[in-house]
DNA sequence: TCTCCCATGTAAGCACTGATTACATTGAAT
DNA sequence: ATTCAATGTAATCAGTGCTTACATGGGAGA
């Protein structure tokens, strides 16, 4: 990257990526709200004003972080989706839900950044809107194939079903990052409870009323 | 309270309530993130340090706002619930979902405050945790009665069903306040789409696969 | 009625934030 | 070698949450 061992150059070289990395580290350590561009700049060994050469404002920096995180989220979903094959559309929906939930549970702070509409400029990022839309289209296709194959009742309106599924999984993830499970009073751990809820929801879509596959 | 008509006394009288009112007005005008205790103090005609005599910190002030809002939310839910009677437990669940959603749509910023876990100290407020738990118990009771009366399949695990319902409605509301409907590309308005999603979800719980009652 | 106390207000200021402006430094194209 | 645009710094601004020391005055006890 730059001459090693000697002093750092006046021009940093790849400040952009280093700032993103520093911000991510900052998020992991002290939480999303504790992020400041000054601190990120300090960690990158640069003046407080330097970041503003590369990011118009704090929101732009956080949006860059969100874009990187979104890449990993969609990857998680795709991997889960490919692992199940495309034999049964309902199982495809289940795979998406699981991949999405699993990533959110494993990366709560990053999910918080992606889901936020105050920290980032979601609609100003083609990557964020594009990948969100892509998942939406995959789900819509699965629903259509499920109804064509008799696996999902054709009486269910695809758009309403789509919205229900999105709201359900998004709500589950947000309940988690919003701390709705901190005093979880049920016996089983929150993660398992969520997994069971996902299976119940998918089973309801598939017409079944609770099969035995709720655990893992 | 104090001599009317003349100048305000050195001691304000009811600063607490006036600060809460000022904060609410501030939220309505400029949004949740634009709230500052200095501005609230200025609107109450008081020094920037005065609020800290009554609220330990900004979080405490916002929590007080949240408690007031929560009172109105539960009221909305209860009214919707009483309006339907308790003949059909599934319709009771539908009423709760509608009351909850309607209030959130009508008071997005207040809902944002309640749902937040960074602006307020949710778990430190008996009122907030208590009223949330109360709604949870009402729903649990409705589910139990629904299963006892054959209205809801007994094969569905009550806890998983409960969590699914909560996640679903919470997700719907959060999608709204998080701005996931700003570029709503479907023909029908977002409010109607959400109402239809609610009906679809409740109908799935009730065993039916989409009746004709989706429109209001 | 007088006194004193303490709840409630103010003034001043600390440490921090996001952001801007003017200036300094540099690597690369001409 | 010169020039110049990109990229860094220094200094500074207005605003934030919050704290400390001091001012005020309403109400209880004498």
CSV table of C-alpha atoms (C1' of nucleotides) in Angstrom, one decimal:
chain,number,residue,atom,x,y,z
A,1,UNK,CA,0.0,0.0,0.0
A,2,UNK,CA,2.7,2.5,1.0
A,3,UNK,CA,6.3,2.4,1.9
A,4,UNK,CA,6.4,0.3,5.1
A,5,UNK,CA,8.6,0.9,8.0
A,6,UNK,CA,9.1,4.5,7.3
A,7,UNK,CA,6.9,7.5,8.3
A,8,UNK,CA,3.4,7.7,7.0
A,9,UNK,CA,3.1,9.9,4.0
A,10,UNK,CA,1.2,13.2,4.0
A,11,UNK,CA,-1.3,11.6,1.8
A,12,UNK,CA,-2.7,8.6,3.4
A,13,UNK,CA,-3.3,6.4,0.4
A,14,UNK,CA,-6.6,4.6,1.1
A,15,UNK,CA,-8.2,6.7,3.7
A,16,UNK,CA,-11.7,5.8,2.5
A,17,UNK,CA,-11.4,2.1,3.3
A,18,UNK,CA,-9.5,2.7,6.5
A,19,UNK,CA,-12.2,5.1,7.7
A,20,UNK,CA,-14.9,2.5,7.0
A,21,UNK,CA,-12.9,-0.1,8.9
A,22,UNK,CA,-12.3,2.2,11.8
A,23,UNK,CA,-16.0,3.0,11.9
A,24,UNK,CA,-16.9,-0.6,11.9
A,25,UNK,CA,-14.5,-1.3,14.7
A,26,UNK,CA,-15.9,1.6,16.6
A,27,UNK,CA,-19.5,0.3,16.2
A,28,UNK,CA,-18.4,-3.2,17.4
A,29,UNK,CA,-16.7,-1.7,20.5
A,30,UNK,CA,-19.0,1.1,21.7
A,31,UNK,CA,-22.2,0.7,19.7
A,32,UNK,CA,-23.7,2.6,16.8
A,33,UNK,CA,-24.6,5.7,18.7
A,34,UNK,CA,-21.0,6.2,20.0
A,35,UNK,CA,-19.6,6.6,16.5
A,36,UNK,CA,-18.1,9.9,15.7
A,37,UNK,CA,-16.1,10.9,12.7
A,38,UNK,CA,-13.5,12.5,14.9
A,39,UNK,CA,-12.8,9.2,16.6
A,40,UNK,CA,-12.8,7.3,13.3
A,41,UNK,CA,-10.3,9.9,12.0
A,42,UNK,CA,-8.1,9.6,15.1
A,43,UNK,CA,-8.0,5.8,14.6
A,44,UNK,CA,-7.0,6.3,11.0
A,45,UNK,CA,-4.2,8.6,12.2
A,46,UNK,CA,-5.6,11.6,10.4
A,47,UNK,CA,-7.0,15.0,11.3
A,48,UNK,CA,-10.6,15.5,12.3
A,49,UNK,CA,-11.4,17.3,9.0
A,50,UNK,CA,-9.8,14.7,6.7
A,51,UNK,CA,-12.8,12.4,6.5
A,52,UNK,CA,-14.9,15.2,5.1
A,53,UNK,CA,-12.8,15.1,2.0
A,54,UNK,CA,-14.1,11.7,1.2
A,55,UNK,CA,-17.5,11.7,2.8
A,56,UNK,CA,-19.9,14.7,2.5
A,57,UNK,CA,-21.0,14.1,6.1
A,58,UNK,CA,-21.3,11.5,8.8
A,59,UNK,CA,-24.4,10.0,7.1
A,60,UNK,CA,-22.4,9.3,4.0
A,61,UNK,CA,-19.7,7.5,6.0
A,62,UNK,CA,-22.3,5.4,7.8
A,63,UNK,CA,-24.0,4.7,4.5
A,64,UNK,CA,-20.7,3.3,3.2
A,65,UNK,CA,-20.6,1.0,6.2
A,66,UNK,CA,-24.2,0.0,5.6
A,67,UNK,CA,-23.4,-0.9,2.0
A,68,UNK,CA,-20.6,-3.1,3.0
A,69,UNK,CA,-22.8,-4.8,5.6
A,70,UNK,CA,-25.6,-5.2,3.1
A,71,UNK,CA,-23.3,-7.1,0.9
A,72,UNK,CA,-22.7,-9.7,3.6
A,73,UNK,CA,-26.4,-9.9,4.4
A,74,UNK,CA,-27.4,-10.7,0.9
A,75,UNK,CA,-24.6,-13.2,0.7
A,76,UNK,CA,-25.9,-14.9,3.8
A,77,UNK,CA,-29.4,-15.1,2.3
A,78,UNK,CA,-28.2,-16.4,-1.0
A,79,UNK,CA,-26.1,-19.1,0.5
A,80,UNK,CA,-29.0,-20.3,2.6
A,81,UNK,CA,-31.1,-20.2,-0.5
A,82,UNK,CA,-28.8,-22.1,-2.7
A,83,UNK,CA,-28.2,-24.7,0.0
A,84,UNK,CA,-31.9,-25.7,-0.1
A,85,UNK,CA,-32.2,-26.0,-3.9
A,86,UNK,CA,-35.3,-24.8,-5.7
A,87,UNK,CA,-37.5,-27.9,-5.4
A,88,UNK,CA,-40.0,-26.4,-3.0
A,89,UNK,CA,-40.7,-22.7,-3.2
A,90,UNK,CA,-42.0,-22.6,0.4
A,91,UNK,CA,-38.7,-24.0,1.6
A,92,UNK,CA,-37.0,-21.3,-0.4
A,93,UNK,CA,-39.0,-18.7,1.6
A,94,UNK,CA,-38.0,-20.5,4.8
A,95,UNK,CA,-34.3,-20.4,3.7
A,96,UNK,CA,-34.5,-16.7,3.0
A,97,UNK,CA,-36.1,-16.0,6.4
A,98,UNK,CA,-33.5,-18.1,8.1
A,99,UNK,CA,-30.5,-16.6,6.3
A,100,UNK,CA,-31.8,-13.1,7.0
A,101,UNK,CA,-32.5,-13.8,10.7
A,102,UNK,CA,-29.3,-15.7,11.2
A,103,UNK,CA,-27.2,-12.8,9.9
A,104,UNK,CA,-29.1,-10.2,11.9
A,105,UNK,CA,-28.6,-12.2,15.1
A,106,UNK,CA,-25.0,-12.7,14.4
A,107,UNK,CA,-24.4,-9.0,13.4
A,108,UNK,CA,-26.9,-7.0,15.4
A,109,UNK,CA,-25.1,-3.7,15.2
A,110,UNK,CA,-24.5,-4.0,11.5
A,111,UNK,CA,-28.1,-4.8,11.0
A,112,UNK,CA,-29.1,-1.8,13.1
A,113,UNK,CA,-27.1,0.4,10.7
A,114,UNK,CA,-28.7,-1.1,7.6
A,115,UNK,CA,-32.2,-0.8,9.1
A,116,UNK,CA,-31.7,2.7,10.3
A,117,UNK,CA,-33.1,5.6,8.3
A,118,UNK,CA,-31.6,8.3,10.5
A,119,UNK,CA,-28.0,7.2,10.5
A,120,UNK,CA,-27.8,6.4,6.8
A,121,UNK,CA,-29.2,7.6,3.5
A,122,UNK,CA,-30.9,4.4,2.4
A,123,UNK,CA,-32.7,5.8,-0.6
A,124,UNK,CA,-29.7,7.6,-1.8
A,125,UNK,CA,-27.7,4.4,-2.2
A,126,UNK,CA,-28.4,2.3,-5.3
A,127,UNK,CA,-26.6,-0.6,-3.7
A,128,UNK,CA,-28.9,-0.6,-0.6
A,129,UNK,CA,-32.1,-0.1,-2.5
A,130,UNK,CA,-31.0,-2.4,-5.3
A,131,UNK,CA,-30.1,-5.4,-3.1
A,132,UNK,CA,-33.3,-4.9,-1.0
A,133,UNK,CA,-35.4,-4.9,-4.2
A,134,UNK,CA,-33.5,-8.0,-5.5
A,135,UNK,CA,-34.5,-10.0,-2.4
A,136,UNK,CA,-38.0,-8.7,-2.8
A,137,UNK,CA,-38.2,-10.0,-6.3
A,138,UNK,CA,-36.8,-13.4,-5.4
A,139,UNK,CA,-39.4,-13.7,-2.8
A,140,UNK,CA,-42.2,-12.6,-5.1
A,141,UNK,CA,-41.0,-15.2,-7.6
A,142,UNK,CA,-41.0,-17.9,-5.0
A,143,UNK,CA,-44.6,-17.0,-4.0
A,144,UNK,CA,-45.7,-17.1,-7.6
A,145,UNK,CA,-44.1,-20.5,-8.2
A,146,UNK,CA,-45.5,-21.7,-4.9
A,147,UNK,CA,-49.0,-20.7,-6.0
A,148,UNK,CA,-48.6,-22.1,-9.5
A,149,UNK,CA,-47.5,-25.4,-8.1
A,150,UNK,CA,-50.3,-25.6,-5.5
A,151,UNK,CA,-47.9,-25.3,-2.7
A,152,UNK,CA,-49.3,-22.0,-1.6
A,153,UNK,CA,-53.0,-21.2,-1.6
A,154,UNK,CA,-53.8,-19.1,-4.7
A,155,UNK,CA,-56.4,-17.3,-2.6
A,156,UNK,CA,-53.6,-15.4,-0.8
A,157,UNK,CA,-52.9,-12.1,-2.4
A,158,UNK,CA,-49.2,-12.2,-3.4
A,159,UNK,CA,-48.5,-8.6,-2.5
A,160,UNK,CA,-50.2,-8.9,0.9
A,161,UNK,CA,-48.4,-12.2,1.5
A,162,UNK,CA,-45.1,-10.6,0.5
A,163,UNK,CA,-45.6,-7.6,2.8
A,164,UNK,CA,-46.6,-9.9,5.6
A,165,UNK,CA,-43.5,-12.0,5.3
A,166,UNK,CA,-41.3,-8.9,5.1
A,167,UNK,CA,-42.9,-7.3,8.1
A,168,UNK,CA,-42.7,-10.5,10.1
A,169,UNK,CA,-39.0,-11.2,9.5
A,170,UNK,CA,-38.1,-7.5,9.8
A,171,UNK,CA,-40.1,-7.3,13.0
A,172,UNK,CA,-38.3,-10.3,14.5
A,173,UNK,CA,-34.9,-8.8,13.7
A,174,UNK,CA,-35.8,-5.4,15.0
A,175,UNK,CA,-37.3,-6.8,18.2
A,176,UNK,CA,-33.9,-8.4,18.7
A,177,UNK,CA,-31.8,-5.3,18.1
A,178,UNK,CA,-34.3,-3.1,19.9
A,179,UNK,CA,-33.8,-5.2,23.0
A,180,UNK,CA,-37.2,-6.8,23.2
A,181,UNK,CA,-35.7,-10.0,24.3
A,182,UNK,CA,-33.5,-8.8,27.1
A,183,UNK,CA,-35.9,-9.9,29.8
A,184,UNK,CA,-37.1,-12.9,27.8
A,185,UNK,CA,-39.2,-14.7,30.4
A,186,UNK,CA,-39.9,-17.9,28.5
A,187,UNK,CA,-37.8,-20.9,29.2
A,188,UNK,CA,-36.3,-21.4,25.8
A,189,UNK,CA,-33.6,-19.0,24.6
A,190,UNK,CA,-34.6,-16.2,22.4
A,191,UNK,CA,-32.8,-17.5,19.3
A,192,UNK,CA,-34.7,-20.8,19.4
A,193,UNK,CA,-38.0,-19.0,20.1
A,194,UNK,CA,-37.4,-16.9,17.0
A,195,UNK,CA,-36.5,-19.9,14.9
A,196,UNK,CA,-39.7,-21.6,16.0
A,197,UNK,CA,-41.7,-18.5,15.1
A,198,UNK,CA,-40.2,-18.5,11.6
A,199,UNK,CA,-41.1,-22.1,11.1
A,200,UNK,CA,-44.6,-21.5,12.4
A,201,UNK,CA,-45.0,-18.6,10.0
A,202,UNK,CA,-43.7,-20.4,7.0
A,203,UNK,CA,-45.8,-23.4,7.8
A,204,UNK,CA,-48.9,-21.2,7.9
A,205,UNK,CA,-48.0,-19.9,4.4
A,206,UNK,CA,-47.5,-23.5,3.3
A,207,UNK,CA,-51.0,-24.4,4.5
A,208,UNK,CA,-49.8,-26.8,7.2
A,209,UNK,CA,-50.7,-26.0,10.8
A,210,UNK,CA,-47.4,-26.7,12.5
A,211,UNK,CA,-45.4,-29.7,11.5
A,212,UNK,CA,-42.8,-31.3,13.7
A,213,UNK,CA,-39.8,-29.5,12.1
A,214,UNK,CA,-39.7,-26.6,14.5
A,215,UNK,CA,-36.4,-27.3,16.2
A,216,UNK,CA,-33.5,-26.5,13.9
B,1,UNK,CA,-50.8,27.5,40.6
B,2,UNK,CA,-49.4,31.0,40.5
B,3,UNK,CA,-50.6,34.5,40.3
B,4,UNK,CA,-52.0,34.8,36.7
B,5,UNK,CA,-51.6,37.8,34.6
B,6,UNK,CA,-48.4,39.0,36.2
B,7,UNK,CA,-44.8,38.0,35.4
B,8,UNK,CA,-43.8,34.4,35.8
B,9,UNK,CA,-42.4,33.6,39.1
B,10,UNK,CA,-38.8,32.6,39.7
B,11,UNK,CA,-40.1,29.1,40.4
B,12,UNK,CA,-41.9,27.9,37.4
B,13,UNK,CA,-44.6,25.8,39.1
B,14,UNK,CA,-45.1,22.8,36.8
B,15,UNK,CA,-41.9,22.7,34.8
B,16,UNK,CA,-42.1,18.9,34.4
B,17,UNK,CA,-45.3,18.8,32.4
B,18,UNK,CA,-44.4,21.9,30.4
B,19,UNK,CA,-41.1,20.4,29.5
B,20,UNK,CA,-42.8,17.2,28.3
B,21,UNK,CA,-45.3,19.3,26.3
B,22,UNK,CA,-42.4,21.3,24.8
B,23,UNK,CA,-40.6,18.1,23.9
B,24,UNK,CA,-43.6,16.7,22.2
B,25,UNK,CA,-44.1,19.8,20.2
B,26,UNK,CA,-40.5,19.7,19.3
B,27,UNK,CA,-40.8,16.1,18.1
B,28,UNK,CA,-43.8,16.9,16.0
B,29,UNK,CA,-42.1,19.9,14.4
B,30,UNK,CA,-38.6,18.8,13.7
B,31,UNK,CA,-38.5,15.1,14.4
B,32,UNK,CA,-37.2,12.9,17.1
B,33,UNK,CA,-33.6,13.4,16.4
B,34,UNK,CA,-33.8,17.2,16.5
B,35,UNK,CA,-34.9,17.2,20.1
B,36,UNK,CA,-32.5,18.9,22.5
B,37,UNK,CA,-33.1,19.7,26.2
B,38,UNK,CA,-31.8,23.2,25.6
B,39,UNK,CA,-34.5,23.9,23.1
B,40,UNK,CA,-37.1,22.4,25.3
B,41,UNK,CA,-35.9,24.5,28.1
B,42,UNK,CA,-36.0,27.6,25.9
B,43,UNK,CA,-39.6,26.9,24.9
B,44,UNK,CA,-40.5,26.5,28.6
B,45,UNK,CA,-38.9,29.9,29.2
B,46,UNK,CA,-36.3,28.5,31.5
B,47,UNK,CA,-32.5,28.2,31.7
B,48,UNK,CA,-30.7,25.3,29.9
B,49,UNK,CA,-29.8,23.7,33.2
B,50,UNK,CA,-33.2,23.8,34.7
B,51,UNK,CA,-34.6,20.6,33.1
B,52,UNK,CA,-31.8,18.6,34.8
B,53,UNK,CA,-33.4,19.4,38.2
B,54,UNK,CA,-36.4,17.3,37.1
B,55,UNK,CA,-34.9,14.8,34.7
B,56,UNK,CA,-31.6,13.0,35.4
B,57,UNK,CA,-30.7,13.2,31.7
B,58,UNK,CA,-32.2,13.6,28.3
B,59,UNK,CA,-33.1,9.9,28.3
B,60,UNK,CA,-35.3,10.4,31.3
B,61,UNK,CA,-37.1,13.3,29.6
B,62,UNK,CA,-37.7,11.2,26.5
B,63,UNK,CA,-38.9,8.3,28.7
B,64,UNK,CA,-41.5,10.5,30.3
B,65,UNK,CA,-42.7,11.5,26.8
B,66,UNK,CA,-42.8,7.8,25.9
B,67,UNK,CA,-44.8,6.9,28.9
B,68,UNK,CA,-47.4,9.5,28.0
B,69,UNK,CA,-47.5,8.2,24.4
B,70,UNK,CA,-47.8,4.6,25.6
B,71,UNK,CA,-50.9,5.5,27.6
B,72,UNK,CA,-52.6,6.7,24.4
B,73,UNK,CA,-51.4,3.6,22.5
B,74,UNK,CA,-52.9,1.1,24.9
B,75,UNK,CA,-56.0,3.2,25.0
B,76,UNK,CA,-56.3,2.9,21.2
B,77,UNK,CA,-55.8,-0.8,21.5
B,78,UNK,CA,-58.4,-1.2,24.3
B,79,UNK,CA,-61.0,0.8,22.5
B,80,UNK,CA,-60.6,-1.2,19.4
B,81,UNK,CA,-60.8,-4.4,21.4
B,82,UNK,CA,-63.9,-3.4,23.4
B,83,UNK,CA,-65.7,-2.3,20.2
B,84,UNK,CA,-65.5,-5.9,18.8
B,85,UNK,CA,-66.7,-7.7,21.9
B,86,UNK,CA,-65.3,-11.0,23.0
B,87,UNK,CA,-67.3,-13.3,21.0
B,88,UNK,CA,-64.5,-14.4,18.7
B,89,UNK,CA,-61.0,-14.5,20.0
B,90,UNK,CA,-59.5,-14.3,16.5
B,91,UNK,CA,-61.4,-11.1,15.9
B,92,UNK,CA,-60.0,-9.9,19.2
B,93,UNK,CA,-56.5,-10.4,17.9
B,94,UNK,CA,-57.5,-8.6,14.7
B,95,UNK,CA,-58.8,-5.7,16.7
B,96,UNK,CA,-55.6,-5.5,18.7
B,97,UNK,CA,-53.5,-5.5,15.5
B,98,UNK,CA,-55.7,-2.8,14.0
B,99,UNK,CA,-55.7,-0.6,17.0
B,100,UNK,CA,-52.0,-0.9,17.4
B,101,UNK,CA,-51.3,-0.3,13.7
B,102,UNK,CA,-53.8,2.6,13.4
B,103,UNK,CA,-52.2,4.4,16.4
B,104,UNK,CA,-48.7,3.9,15.0
B,105,UNK,CA,-49.7,5.2,11.6
B,106,UNK,CA,-51.4,8.2,13.1
B,107,UNK,CA,-48.6,9.0,15.6
B,108,UNK,CA,-45.4,7.8,13.8
B,109,UNK,CA,-43.0,10.0,15.8
B,110,UNK,CA,-44.5,9.0,19.1
B,111,UNK,CA,-44.4,5.4,18.1
B,112,UNK,CA,-40.8,5.9,17.2
B,113,UNK,CA,-40.0,7.2,20.7
B,114,UNK,CA,-41.8,4.2,22.3
B,115,UNK,CA,-40.1,1.7,20.1
B,116,UNK,CA,-36.6,3.2,20.5
B,117,UNK,CA,-34.2,1.7,22.9
B,118,UNK,CA,-31.6,4.4,22.6
B,119,UNK,CA,-33.7,7.5,23.2
B,120,UNK,CA,-35.5,6.1,26.2
B,121,UNK,CA,-34.9,3.7,29.1
B,122,UNK,CA,-37.7,1.3,28.3
B,123,UNK,CA,-36.8,-1.4,30.9
B,124,UNK,CA,-36.4,1.2,33.6
B,125,UNK,CA,-40.0,2.3,33.3
B,126,UNK,CA,-42.6,0.2,35.1
B,127,UNK,CA,-45.3,1.9,33.1
B,128,UNK,CA,-43.7,1.0,29.7
B,129,UNK,CA,-42.8,-2.6,30.6
B,130,UNK,CA,-46.1,-3.1,32.4
B,131,UNK,CA,-48.4,-1.9,29.7
B,132,UNK,CA,-46.4,-3.9,27.1
B,133,UNK,CA,-46.7,-7.0,29.3
B,134,UNK,CA,-50.4,-6.3,29.8
B,135,UNK,CA,-51.1,-6.4,26.0
B,136,UNK,CA,-49.0,-9.5,25.8
B,137,UNK,CA,-51.1,-11.3,28.4
B,138,UNK,CA,-54.4,-10.2,26.7
B,139,UNK,CA,-53.1,-11.7,23.4
B,140,UNK,CA,-52.0,-14.9,25.2
B,141,UNK,CA,-55.5,-15.2,26.7
B,142,UNK,CA,-57.1,-14.7,23.3
B,143,UNK,CA,-54.9,-17.4,21.8
B,144,UNK,CA,-55.8,-19.8,24.6
B,145,UNK,CA,-59.5,-19.2,24.2
B,146,UNK,CA,-59.2,-19.4,20.5
B,147,UNK,CA,-57.6,-22.8,20.7
B,148,UNK,CA,-60.0,-24.0,23.4
B,149,UNK,CA,-62.9,-23.0,21.2
B,150,UNK,CA,-61.5,-24.7,18.1
B,151,UNK,CA,-61.1,-21.3,16.4
B,152,UNK,CA,-57.4,-21.6,16.3
B,153,UNK,CA,-55.6,-24.9,15.5
B,154,UNK,CA,-54.4,-26.4,18.8
B,155,UNK,CA,-51.3,-27.7,16.9
B,156,UNK,CA,-49.9,-24.1,16.9
B,157,UNK,CA,-47.6,-23.5,19.8
B,158,UNK,CA,-49.1,-20.5,21.7
B,159,UNK,CA,-45.7,-19.0,22.5
B,160,UNK,CA,-44.5,-19.2,18.9
B,161,UNK,CA,-47.8,-17.9,17.7
B,162,UNK,CA,-47.7,-15.1,20.1
B,163,UNK,CA,-44.1,-14.1,19.1
B,164,UNK,CA,-45.0,-14.3,15.4
B,165,UNK,CA,-48.0,-12.0,15.9
B,166,UNK,CA,-46.0,-9.5,17.9
B,167,UNK,CA,-43.1,-9.6,15.4
B,168,UNK,CA,-45.5,-9.2,12.5
B,169,UNK,CA,-47.3,-6.1,13.8
B,170,UNK,CA,-44.2,-4.6,15.2
B,171,UNK,CA,-42.4,-5.1,12.0
B,172,UNK,CA,-45.2,-3.5,10.0
B,173,UNK,CA,-45.1,-0.4,12.3
B,174,UNK,CA,-41.4,-0.2,12.2
B,175,UNK,CA,-41.3,-0.5,8.4
B,176,UNK,CA,-43.6,2.5,8.4
B,177,UNK,CA,-41.6,4.7,10.8
B,178,UNK,CA,-38.3,3.5,9.3
B,179,UNK,CA,-39.4,4.8,5.9
B,180,UNK,CA,-39.7,1.5,4.1
B,181,UNK,CA,-42.8,2.7,2.3
B,182,UNK,CA,-41.5,6.0,1.0
B,183,UNK,CA,-41.0,4.6,-2.5
B,184,UNK,CA,-44.0,2.3,-2.3
B,185,UNK,CA,-44.2,1.1,-5.8
B,186,UNK,CA,-47.4,-0.8,-5.6
B,187,UNK,CA,-50.6,0.8,-6.8
B,188,UNK,CA,-52.5,0.9,-3.6
B,189,UNK,CA,-51.5,3.2,-0.7
B,190,UNK,CA,-49.3,1.9,2.0
B,191,UNK,CA,-52.0,2.2,4.7
B,192,UNK,CA,-54.3,-0.1,2.7
B,193,UNK,CA,-51.5,-2.5,1.9
B,194,UNK,CA,-50.7,-2.8,5.6
B,195,UNK,CA,-54.4,-3.3,6.5
B,196,UNK,CA,-54.6,-6.1,4.0
B,197,UNK,CA,-51.5,-7.7,5.3
B,198,UNK,CA,-53.0,-7.6,8.8
B,199,UNK,CA,-56.1,-9.3,7.6
B,200,UNK,CA,-54.2,-11.9,5.7
B,201,UNK,CA,-52.1,-12.7,8.8
B,202,UNK,CA,-55.1,-12.9,11.1
B,203,UNK,CA,-56.9,-15.1,8.6
B,204,UNK,CA,-54.0,-17.4,8.4
B,205,UNK,CA,-54.1,-17.7,12.2
B,206,UNK,CA,-57.8,-18.4,12.0
B,207,UNK,CA,-57.2,-21.2,9.6
B,208,UNK,CA,-59.0,-19.5,6.7
B,209,UNK,CA,-56.9,-18.8,3.5
B,210,UNK,CA,-58.0,-15.3,2.7
B,211,UNK,CA,-61.6,-14.3,3.0
B,212,UNK,CA,-63.2,-11.4,1.3
B,213,UNK,CA,-62.9,-9.0,4.2
B,214,UNK,CA,-59.5,-7.6,3.3
B,215,UNK,CA,-60.7,-4.1,2.5
B,216,UNK,CA,-61.5,-2.2,5.8
C,1,DT,C1',-45.0,37.3,62.1
C,2,DC,C1',-40.3,36.2,61.5
C,3,DT,C1',-36.7,33.0,60.3
C,4,DC,C1',-34.5,29.7,58.0
C,5,DC,C1',-34.3,25.8,54.9
C,6,DC,C1',-34.2,23.5,50.7
C,7,DA,C1',-36.5,22.7,46.4
C,8,DT,C1',-35.9,24.9,42.4
C,9,DG,C1',-34.1,28.1,39.5
C,10,DT,C1',-29.6,30.6,37.1
C,11,DA,C1',-24.7,31.5,35.3
C,12,DA,C1',-20.7,29.8,33.8
C,13,DG,C1',-18.3,26.4,31.7
C,14,DC,C1',-16.4,21.6,30.3
C,15,DA,C1',-15.8,18.1,26.9
C,16,DC,C1',-17.5,16.7,22.9
C,17,DT,C1',-19.8,16.8,18.4
C,18,DG,C1',-20.5,17.7,13.1
C,19,DA,C1',-19.1,20.9,9.9
C,20,DT,C1',-16.7,24.8,7.4
C,21,DT,C1',-12.9,27.7,5.8
C,22,DA,C1',-8.3,28.9,4.7
C,23,DC,C1',-4.0,27.2,4.0
C,24,DA,C1',-0.2,23.4,3.2
C,25,DT,C1',1.6,19.5,0.8
C,26,DT,C1',2.1,16.3,-2.6
C,27,DG,C1',2.0,13.0,-6.8
C,28,DA,C1',1.3,13.0,-11.4
C,29,DA,C1',0.3,15.1,-16.0
C,30,DT,C1',2.2,18.4,-19.2
D,1,DA,C1',10.7,21.5,-14.1
D,2,DT,C1',6.2,23.5,-13.6
D,3,DT,C1',1.6,23.4,-12.7
D,4,DC,C1',-2.5,21.8,-10.7
D,5,DA,C1',-6.0,19.2,-8.7
D,6,DA,C1',-6.5,15.9,-5.0
D,7,DT,C1',-5.9,15.4,-0.4
D,8,DG,C1',-4.2,16.5,3.8
D,9,DT,C1',-4.0,20.2,8.2
D,10,DA,C1',-5.1,24.1,11.5
D,11,DA,C1',-8.3,26.9,13.4
D,12,DT,C1',-12.7,27.8,14.3
D,13,DC,C1',-17.9,27.9,14.7
D,14,DA,C1',-22.3,26.7,16.6
D,15,DG,C1',-24.6,23.3,19.1
D,16,DT,C1',-25.0,19.4,22.3
D,17,DG,C1',-25.5,16.9,27.2
D,18,DC,C1',-24.2,17.6,31.5
D,19,DT,C1',-22.0,19.5,36.0
D,20,DT,C1',-20.8,22.8,39.6
D,21,DA,C1',-21.3,26.9,42.3
D,22,DC,C1',-24.4,30.3,43.4
D,23,DA,C1',-29.1,32.9,43.6
D,24,DT,C1',-33.9,33.0,44.9
D,25,DG,C1',-38.1,32.7,47.3
D,26,DG,C1',-42.2,29.7,49.0
D,27,DG,C1',-43.6,27.4,53.0
D,28,DA,C1',-42.9,25.1,57.5
D,29,DG,C1',-41.6,25.7,62.4
D,30,DA,C1',-40.6,29.0,66.0
